[in-house]
Backbone as JSON, one array per atom type, in Angstrom:
{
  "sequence": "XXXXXXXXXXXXXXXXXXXXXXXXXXXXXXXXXXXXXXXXXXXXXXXXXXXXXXXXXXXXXXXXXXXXXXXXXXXXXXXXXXXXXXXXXXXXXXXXXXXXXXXXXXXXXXXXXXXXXXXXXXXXXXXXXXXXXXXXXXXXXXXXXXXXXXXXXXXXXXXXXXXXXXXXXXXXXXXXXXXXXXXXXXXXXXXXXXXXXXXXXXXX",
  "N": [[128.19, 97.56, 104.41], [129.4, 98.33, 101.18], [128.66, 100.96, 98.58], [127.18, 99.73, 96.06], [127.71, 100.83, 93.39], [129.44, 103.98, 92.11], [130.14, 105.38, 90.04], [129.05, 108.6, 88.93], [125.63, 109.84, 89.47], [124.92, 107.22, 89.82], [122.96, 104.66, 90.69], [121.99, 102.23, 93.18], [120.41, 98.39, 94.09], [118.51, 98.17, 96.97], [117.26, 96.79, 100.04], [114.83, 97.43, 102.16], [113.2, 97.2, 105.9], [109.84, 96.83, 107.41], [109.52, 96.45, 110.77], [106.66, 94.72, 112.38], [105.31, 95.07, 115.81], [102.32, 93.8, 118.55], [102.62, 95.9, 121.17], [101.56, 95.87, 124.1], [99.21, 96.29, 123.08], [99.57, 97.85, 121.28], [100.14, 98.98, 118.3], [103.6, 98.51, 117.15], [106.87, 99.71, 115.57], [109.93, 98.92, 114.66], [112.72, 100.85, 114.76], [115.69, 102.1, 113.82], [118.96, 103.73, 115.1], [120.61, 105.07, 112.09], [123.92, 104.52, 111.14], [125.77, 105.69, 109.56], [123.87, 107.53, 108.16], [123.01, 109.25, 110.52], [120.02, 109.21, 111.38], [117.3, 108.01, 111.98], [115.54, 105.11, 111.08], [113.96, 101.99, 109.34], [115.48, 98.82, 109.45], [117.85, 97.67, 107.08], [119.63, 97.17, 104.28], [122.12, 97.14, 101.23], [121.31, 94.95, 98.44], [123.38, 92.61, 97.87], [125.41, 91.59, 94.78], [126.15, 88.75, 94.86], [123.8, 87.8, 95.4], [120.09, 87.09, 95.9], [116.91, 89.71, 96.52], [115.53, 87.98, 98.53], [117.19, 86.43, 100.28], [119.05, 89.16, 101.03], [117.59, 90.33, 102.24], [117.17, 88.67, 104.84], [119.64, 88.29, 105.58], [120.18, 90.99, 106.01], [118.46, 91.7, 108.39], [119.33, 89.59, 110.29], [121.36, 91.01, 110.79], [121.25, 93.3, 111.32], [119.49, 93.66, 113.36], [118.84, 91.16, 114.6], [117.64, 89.07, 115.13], [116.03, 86.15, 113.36], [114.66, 84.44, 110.75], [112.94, 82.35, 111.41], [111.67, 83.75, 113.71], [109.74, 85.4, 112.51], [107.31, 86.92, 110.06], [106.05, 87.49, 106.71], [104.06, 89.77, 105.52], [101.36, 90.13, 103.1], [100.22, 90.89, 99.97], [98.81, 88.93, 98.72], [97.86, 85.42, 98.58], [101.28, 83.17, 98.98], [102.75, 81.99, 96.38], [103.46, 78.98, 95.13], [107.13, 77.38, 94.26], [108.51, 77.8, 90.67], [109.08, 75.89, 88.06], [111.08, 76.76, 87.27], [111.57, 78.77, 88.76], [112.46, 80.65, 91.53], [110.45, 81.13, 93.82], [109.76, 85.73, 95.1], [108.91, 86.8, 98.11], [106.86, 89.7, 97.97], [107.49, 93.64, 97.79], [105.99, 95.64, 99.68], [106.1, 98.55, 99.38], [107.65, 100.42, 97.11], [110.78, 102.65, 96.66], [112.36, 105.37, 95.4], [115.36, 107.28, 96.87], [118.12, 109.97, 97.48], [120.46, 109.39, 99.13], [123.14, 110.37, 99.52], [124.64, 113.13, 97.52], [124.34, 112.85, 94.19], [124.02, 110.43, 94.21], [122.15, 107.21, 94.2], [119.43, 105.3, 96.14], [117.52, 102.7, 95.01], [114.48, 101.12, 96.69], [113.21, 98.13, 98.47], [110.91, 97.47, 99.95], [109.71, 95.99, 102.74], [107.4, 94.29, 104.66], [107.27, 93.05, 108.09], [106.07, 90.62, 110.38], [106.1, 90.24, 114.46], [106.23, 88.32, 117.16], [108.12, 88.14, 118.71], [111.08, 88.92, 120.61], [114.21, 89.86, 119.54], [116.69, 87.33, 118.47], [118.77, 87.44, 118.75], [121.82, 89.64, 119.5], [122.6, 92.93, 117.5], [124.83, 92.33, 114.54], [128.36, 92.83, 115.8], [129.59, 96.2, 115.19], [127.06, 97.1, 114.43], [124.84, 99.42, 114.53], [123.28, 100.27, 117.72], [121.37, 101.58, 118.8], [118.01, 101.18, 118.97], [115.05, 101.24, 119.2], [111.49, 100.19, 119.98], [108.15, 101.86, 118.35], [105.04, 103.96, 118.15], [103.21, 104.91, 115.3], [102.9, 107.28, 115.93], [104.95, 108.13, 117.77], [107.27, 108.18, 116.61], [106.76, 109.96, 114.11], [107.07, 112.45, 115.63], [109.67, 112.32, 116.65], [112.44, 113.66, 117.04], [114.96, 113.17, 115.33], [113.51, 111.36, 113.15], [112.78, 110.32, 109.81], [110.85, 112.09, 107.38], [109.46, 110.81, 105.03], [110.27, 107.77, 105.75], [108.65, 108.19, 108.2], [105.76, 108.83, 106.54], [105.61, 106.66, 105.4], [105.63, 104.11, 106.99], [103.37, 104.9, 108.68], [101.06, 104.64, 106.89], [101.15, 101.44, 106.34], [100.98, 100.87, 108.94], [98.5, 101.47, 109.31], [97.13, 100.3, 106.93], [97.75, 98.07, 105.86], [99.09, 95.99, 108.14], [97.5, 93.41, 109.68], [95.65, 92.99, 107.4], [96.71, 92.22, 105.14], [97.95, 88.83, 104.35], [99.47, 86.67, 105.81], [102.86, 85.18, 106.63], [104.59, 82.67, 106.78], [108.17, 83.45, 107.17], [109.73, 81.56, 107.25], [108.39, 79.46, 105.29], [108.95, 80.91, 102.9], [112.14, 80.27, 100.21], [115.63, 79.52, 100.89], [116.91, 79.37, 98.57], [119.01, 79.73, 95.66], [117.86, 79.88, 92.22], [117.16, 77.24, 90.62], [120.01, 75.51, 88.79], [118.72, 75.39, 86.12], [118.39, 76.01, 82.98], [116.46, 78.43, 81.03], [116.48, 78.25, 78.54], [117.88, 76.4, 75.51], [120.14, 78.19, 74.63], [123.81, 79.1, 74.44], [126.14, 80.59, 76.82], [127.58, 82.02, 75.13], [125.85, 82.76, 73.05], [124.21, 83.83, 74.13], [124.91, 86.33, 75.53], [126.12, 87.16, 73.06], [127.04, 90.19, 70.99], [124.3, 92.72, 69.91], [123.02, 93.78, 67.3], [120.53, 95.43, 67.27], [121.31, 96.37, 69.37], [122.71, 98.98, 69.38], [121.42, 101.33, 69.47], [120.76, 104.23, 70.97], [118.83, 104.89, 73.73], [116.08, 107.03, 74.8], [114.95, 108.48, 77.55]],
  "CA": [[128.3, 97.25, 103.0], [129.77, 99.73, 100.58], [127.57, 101.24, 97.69], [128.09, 99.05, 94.89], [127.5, 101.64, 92.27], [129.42, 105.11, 92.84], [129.84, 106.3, 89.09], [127.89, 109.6, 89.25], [124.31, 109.28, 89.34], [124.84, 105.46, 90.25], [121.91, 103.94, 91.58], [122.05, 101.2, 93.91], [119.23, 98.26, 95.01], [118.55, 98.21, 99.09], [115.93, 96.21, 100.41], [114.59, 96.85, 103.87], [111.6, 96.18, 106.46], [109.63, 97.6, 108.86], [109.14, 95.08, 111.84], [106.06, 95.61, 113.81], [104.71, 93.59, 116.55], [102.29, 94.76, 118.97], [103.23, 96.09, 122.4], [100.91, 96.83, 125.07], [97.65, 96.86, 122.88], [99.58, 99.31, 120.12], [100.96, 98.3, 117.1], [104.43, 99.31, 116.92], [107.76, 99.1, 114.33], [111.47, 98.29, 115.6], [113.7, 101.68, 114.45], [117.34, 102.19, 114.6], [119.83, 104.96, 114.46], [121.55, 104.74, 111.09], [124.88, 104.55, 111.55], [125.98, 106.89, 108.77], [123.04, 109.23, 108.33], [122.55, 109.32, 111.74], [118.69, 109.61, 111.41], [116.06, 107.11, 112.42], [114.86, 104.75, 109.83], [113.74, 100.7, 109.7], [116.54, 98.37, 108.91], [117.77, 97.2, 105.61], [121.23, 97.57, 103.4], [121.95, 97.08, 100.07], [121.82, 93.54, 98.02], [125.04, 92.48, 96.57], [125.64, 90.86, 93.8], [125.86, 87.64, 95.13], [122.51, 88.19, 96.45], [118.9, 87.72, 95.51], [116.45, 90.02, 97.39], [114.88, 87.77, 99.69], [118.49, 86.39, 100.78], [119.43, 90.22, 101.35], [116.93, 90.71, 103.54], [117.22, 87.52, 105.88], [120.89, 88.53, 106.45], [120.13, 92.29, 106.68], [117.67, 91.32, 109.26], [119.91, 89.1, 111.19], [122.52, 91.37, 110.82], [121.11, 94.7, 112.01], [118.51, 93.68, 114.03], [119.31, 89.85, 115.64], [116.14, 88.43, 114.01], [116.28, 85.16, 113.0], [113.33, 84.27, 109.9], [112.17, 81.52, 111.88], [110.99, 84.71, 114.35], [108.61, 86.43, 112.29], [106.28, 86.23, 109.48], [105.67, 87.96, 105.74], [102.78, 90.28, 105.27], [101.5, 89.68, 101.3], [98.41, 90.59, 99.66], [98.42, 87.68, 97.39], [98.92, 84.11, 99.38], [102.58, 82.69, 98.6], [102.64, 81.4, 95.36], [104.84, 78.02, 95.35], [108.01, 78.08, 93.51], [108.01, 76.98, 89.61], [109.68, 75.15, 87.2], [112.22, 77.46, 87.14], [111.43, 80.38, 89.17], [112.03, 80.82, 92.78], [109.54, 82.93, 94.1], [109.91, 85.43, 96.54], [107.61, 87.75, 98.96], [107.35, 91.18, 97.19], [107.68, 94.45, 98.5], [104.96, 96.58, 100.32], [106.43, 99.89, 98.47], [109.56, 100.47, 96.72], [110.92, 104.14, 96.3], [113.95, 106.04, 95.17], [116.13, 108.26, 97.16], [119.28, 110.11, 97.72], [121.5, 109.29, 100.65], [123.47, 111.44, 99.53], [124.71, 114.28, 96.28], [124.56, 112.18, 93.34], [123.9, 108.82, 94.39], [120.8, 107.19, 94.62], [118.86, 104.04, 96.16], [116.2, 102.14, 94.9], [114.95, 100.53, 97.96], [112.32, 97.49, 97.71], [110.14, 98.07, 101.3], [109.13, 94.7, 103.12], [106.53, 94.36, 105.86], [107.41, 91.56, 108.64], [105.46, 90.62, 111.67], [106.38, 89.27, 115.12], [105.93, 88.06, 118.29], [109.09, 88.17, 120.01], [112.44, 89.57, 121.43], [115.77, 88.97, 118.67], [117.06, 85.78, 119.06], [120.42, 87.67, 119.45], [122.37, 91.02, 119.21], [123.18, 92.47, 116.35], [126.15, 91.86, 114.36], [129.02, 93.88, 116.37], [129.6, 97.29, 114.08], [125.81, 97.69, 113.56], [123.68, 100.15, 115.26], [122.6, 99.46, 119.19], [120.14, 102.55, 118.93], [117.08, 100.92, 118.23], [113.4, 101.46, 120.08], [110.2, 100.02, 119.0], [107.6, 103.31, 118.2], [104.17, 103.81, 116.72], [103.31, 106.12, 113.86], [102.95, 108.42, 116.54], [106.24, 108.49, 118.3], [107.94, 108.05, 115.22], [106.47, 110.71, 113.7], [107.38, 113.08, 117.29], [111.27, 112.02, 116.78], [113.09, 114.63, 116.29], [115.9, 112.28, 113.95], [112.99, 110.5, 111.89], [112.8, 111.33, 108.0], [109.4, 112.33, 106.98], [108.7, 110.02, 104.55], [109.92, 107.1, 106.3], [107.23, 108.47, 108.86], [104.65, 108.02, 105.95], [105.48, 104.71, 104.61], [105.31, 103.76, 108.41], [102.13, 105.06, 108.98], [100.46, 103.67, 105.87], [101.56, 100.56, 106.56], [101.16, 100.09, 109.71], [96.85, 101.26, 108.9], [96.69, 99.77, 105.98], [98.72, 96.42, 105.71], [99.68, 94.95, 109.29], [95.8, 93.28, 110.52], [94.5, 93.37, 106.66], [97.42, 91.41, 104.51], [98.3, 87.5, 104.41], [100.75, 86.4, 107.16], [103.25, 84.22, 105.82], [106.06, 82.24, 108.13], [109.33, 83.8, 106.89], [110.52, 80.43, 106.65], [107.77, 79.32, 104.03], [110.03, 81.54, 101.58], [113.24, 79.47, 100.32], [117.01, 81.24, 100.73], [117.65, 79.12, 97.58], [119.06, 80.08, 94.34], [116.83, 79.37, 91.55], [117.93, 76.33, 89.97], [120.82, 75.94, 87.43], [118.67, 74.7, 85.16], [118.24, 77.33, 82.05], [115.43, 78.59, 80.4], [116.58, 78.29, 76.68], [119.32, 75.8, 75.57], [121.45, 78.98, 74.25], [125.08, 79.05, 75.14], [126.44, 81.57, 77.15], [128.57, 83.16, 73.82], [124.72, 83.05, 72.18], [122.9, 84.58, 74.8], [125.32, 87.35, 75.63], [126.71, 88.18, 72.19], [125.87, 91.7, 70.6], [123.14, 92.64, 69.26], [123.33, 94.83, 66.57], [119.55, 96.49, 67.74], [121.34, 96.97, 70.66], [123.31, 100.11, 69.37], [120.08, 102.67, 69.47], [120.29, 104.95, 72.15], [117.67, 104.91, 74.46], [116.0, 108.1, 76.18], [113.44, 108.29, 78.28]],
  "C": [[128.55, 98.53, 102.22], [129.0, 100.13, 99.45], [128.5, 100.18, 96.52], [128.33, 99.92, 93.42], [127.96, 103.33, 91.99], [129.84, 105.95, 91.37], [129.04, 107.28, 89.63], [126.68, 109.09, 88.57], [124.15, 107.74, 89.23], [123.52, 105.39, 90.97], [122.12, 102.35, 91.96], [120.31, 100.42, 94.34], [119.27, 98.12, 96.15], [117.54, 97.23, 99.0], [115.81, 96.55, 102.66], [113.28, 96.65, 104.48], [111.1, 97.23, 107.52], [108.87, 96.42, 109.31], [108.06, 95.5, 112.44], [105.86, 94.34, 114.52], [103.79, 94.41, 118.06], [102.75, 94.64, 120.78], [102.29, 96.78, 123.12], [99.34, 97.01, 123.99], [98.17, 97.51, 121.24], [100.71, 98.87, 119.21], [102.14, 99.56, 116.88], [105.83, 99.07, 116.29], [108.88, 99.07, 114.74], [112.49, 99.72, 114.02], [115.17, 101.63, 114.74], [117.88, 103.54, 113.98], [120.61, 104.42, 112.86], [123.19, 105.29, 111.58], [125.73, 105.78, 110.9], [125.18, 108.35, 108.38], [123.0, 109.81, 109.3], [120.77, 110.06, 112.26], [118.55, 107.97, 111.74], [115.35, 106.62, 111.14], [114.89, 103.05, 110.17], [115.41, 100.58, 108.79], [116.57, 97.71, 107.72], [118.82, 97.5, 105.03], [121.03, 97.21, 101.56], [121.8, 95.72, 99.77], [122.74, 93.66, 96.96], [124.72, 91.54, 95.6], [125.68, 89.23, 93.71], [124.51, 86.92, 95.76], [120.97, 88.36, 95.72], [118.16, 88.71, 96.58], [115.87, 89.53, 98.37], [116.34, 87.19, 100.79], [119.06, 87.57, 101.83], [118.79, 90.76, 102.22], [116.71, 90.12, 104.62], [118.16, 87.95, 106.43], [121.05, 90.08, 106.9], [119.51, 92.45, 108.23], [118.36, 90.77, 110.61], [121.07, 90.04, 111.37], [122.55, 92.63, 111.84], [120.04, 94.76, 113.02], [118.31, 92.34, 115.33], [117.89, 89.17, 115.29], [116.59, 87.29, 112.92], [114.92, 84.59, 111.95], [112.55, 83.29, 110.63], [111.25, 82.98, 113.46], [110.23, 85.47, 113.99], [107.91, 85.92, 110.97], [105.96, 87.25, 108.41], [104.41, 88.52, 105.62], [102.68, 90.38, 103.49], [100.26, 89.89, 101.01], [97.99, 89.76, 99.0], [98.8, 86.19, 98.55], [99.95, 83.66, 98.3], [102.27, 81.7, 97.78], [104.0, 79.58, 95.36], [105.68, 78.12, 93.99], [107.57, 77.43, 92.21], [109.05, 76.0, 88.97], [111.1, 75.6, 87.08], [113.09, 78.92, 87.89], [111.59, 79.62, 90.99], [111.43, 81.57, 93.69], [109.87, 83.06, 95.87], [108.99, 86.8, 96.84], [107.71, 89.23, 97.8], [106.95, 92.32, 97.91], [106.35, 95.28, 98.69], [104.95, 97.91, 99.53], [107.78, 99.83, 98.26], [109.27, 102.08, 96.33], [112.41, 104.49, 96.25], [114.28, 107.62, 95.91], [117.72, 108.2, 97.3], [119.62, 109.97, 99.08], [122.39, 110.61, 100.64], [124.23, 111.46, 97.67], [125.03, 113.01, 95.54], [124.62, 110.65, 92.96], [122.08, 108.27, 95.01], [120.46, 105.23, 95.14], [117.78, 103.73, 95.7], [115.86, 101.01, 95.98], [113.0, 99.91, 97.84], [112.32, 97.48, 99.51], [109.24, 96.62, 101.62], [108.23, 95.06, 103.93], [106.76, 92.86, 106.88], [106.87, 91.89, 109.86], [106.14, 89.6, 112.86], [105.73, 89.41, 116.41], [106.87, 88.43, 119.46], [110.41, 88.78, 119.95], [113.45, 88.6, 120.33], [115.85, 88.14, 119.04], [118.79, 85.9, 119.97], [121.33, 89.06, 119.09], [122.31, 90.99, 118.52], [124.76, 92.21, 116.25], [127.09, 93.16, 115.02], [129.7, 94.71, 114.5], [128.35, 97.74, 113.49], [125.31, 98.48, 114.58], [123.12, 99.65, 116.57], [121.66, 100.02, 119.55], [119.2, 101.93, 118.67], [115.78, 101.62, 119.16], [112.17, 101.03, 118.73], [109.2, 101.39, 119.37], [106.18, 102.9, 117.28], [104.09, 104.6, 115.95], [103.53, 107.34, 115.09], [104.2, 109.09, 117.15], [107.01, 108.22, 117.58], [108.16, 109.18, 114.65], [107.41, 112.03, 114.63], [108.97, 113.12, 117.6], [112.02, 112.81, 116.67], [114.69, 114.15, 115.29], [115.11, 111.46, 113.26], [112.83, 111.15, 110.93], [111.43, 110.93, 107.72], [108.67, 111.52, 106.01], [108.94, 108.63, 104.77], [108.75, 106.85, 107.64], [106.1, 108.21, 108.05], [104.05, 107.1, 105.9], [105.3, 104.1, 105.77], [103.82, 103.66, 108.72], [101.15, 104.28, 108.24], [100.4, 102.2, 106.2], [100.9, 99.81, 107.74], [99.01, 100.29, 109.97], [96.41, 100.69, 107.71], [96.85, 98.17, 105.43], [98.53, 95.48, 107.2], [97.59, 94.9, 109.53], [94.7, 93.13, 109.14], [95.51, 92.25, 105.54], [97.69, 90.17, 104.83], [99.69, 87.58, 105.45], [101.25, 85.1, 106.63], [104.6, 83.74, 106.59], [106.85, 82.51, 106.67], [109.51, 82.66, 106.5], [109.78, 79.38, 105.5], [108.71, 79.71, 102.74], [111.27, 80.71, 101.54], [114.27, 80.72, 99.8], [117.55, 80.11, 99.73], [117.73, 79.77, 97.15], [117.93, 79.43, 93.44], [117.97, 78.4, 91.11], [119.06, 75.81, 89.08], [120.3, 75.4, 86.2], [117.72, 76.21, 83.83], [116.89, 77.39, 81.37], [115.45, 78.24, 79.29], [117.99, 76.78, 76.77], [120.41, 76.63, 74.58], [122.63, 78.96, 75.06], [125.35, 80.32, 75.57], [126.97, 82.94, 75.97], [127.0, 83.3, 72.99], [124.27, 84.1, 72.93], [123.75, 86.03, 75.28], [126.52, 88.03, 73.97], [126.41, 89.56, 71.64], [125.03, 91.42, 69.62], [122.84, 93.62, 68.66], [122.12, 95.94, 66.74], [120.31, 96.96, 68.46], [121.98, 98.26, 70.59], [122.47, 101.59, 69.66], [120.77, 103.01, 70.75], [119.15, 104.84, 72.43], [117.54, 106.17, 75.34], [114.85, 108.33, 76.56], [113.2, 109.69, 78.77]]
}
């Protein structure tokens, strides 16, 4: 997927996951080579535009990893709220954080937690990454291509969350859209006309 945002100082959203499941007694998280950085980091891409975040991370999932949602299971500190009137709710992220990939471009990248039991359902998609290995904080850490603060957020995670957060079947969550039914009965030419506040600059 290509950045959607490459003005300078564009920022892009990502969403990705760290899988664990344990192996042998020892809780451990499913890595891959990145294809472009060529470092060691969990999987995850950007969400497009056509794309809410829990969507973006079902098909990132299946895409780069062969992980099918009916194979694993949402970690949540809140139990799964059901959807509303209008809203379609969806899991929310473990940690979100902003970095550069690279000079002048940045991600904001919304950090899942998913648990499993078992072996992909099926390669990934051909053109993704075949490097993978599951690892614990420790051999993670020990990598000489892992990035230091995906080593953190790893670690944290995998003592603080996996064994202590709500476990939630993936497929509990819906890959709907929210409904077409509107919040207001403004017309599109109402609800996006200008808005003469709107001229202020804003600086933060």
């Amino acid at each position: 997927m290509a950045h959607l945002n490459t003005e300078p100082h564009g920022h892009d959203v990502t969403i990705s996951a760290w899988i664990f499941r344990q192996v042998d007694g020892v809780t451990k998280a499913l890595v891959h080579k990145h294809r472009k950085m060529g470092i060691w980091l969990q999987p995850g891409g950007h969400i497009e535009h056509t794309e809410n975040p829990w969507q973006a991370l079902v098909h990132e999932m299946r895409e780069e990893t062969g992980y099918e949602p009916e194979q694993y299971a949402v970690l949540q500190p809140l139990p799964r709220m059901r959807d509303g009137v209008h809203d379609v709710m969806h899991p929310v992220p473990a940690v979100m954080n902003t970095h550069s990939p690279y000079q002048g471009h940045f991600h904001s990248d919304l950090i899942m937690v998913l648990t499993t039991d078992e072996d992909p359902a099926h390669e990934p998609r051909p053109g993704e990454s075949r490097a993978m290995a599951w690892l614990s904080p420790q051999e993670y850490a020990s990598h000489e291509d892992a990035e230091p603060d995906a080593v953190a957020i790893m670690t944290m995670l995998a003592e603080k969350v996996v064994g202590h957060w709500y476990r939630t079947p993936a497929t509990d969550w819906s890959l709907a859209d929210a409904e077409p039914d509107p919040l207001t009965d403004r017309t599109p030419e109402q609800a996006t006309a200008p808005d003469p506040e709107d001229d202020r600059e804003t600086s933060w």
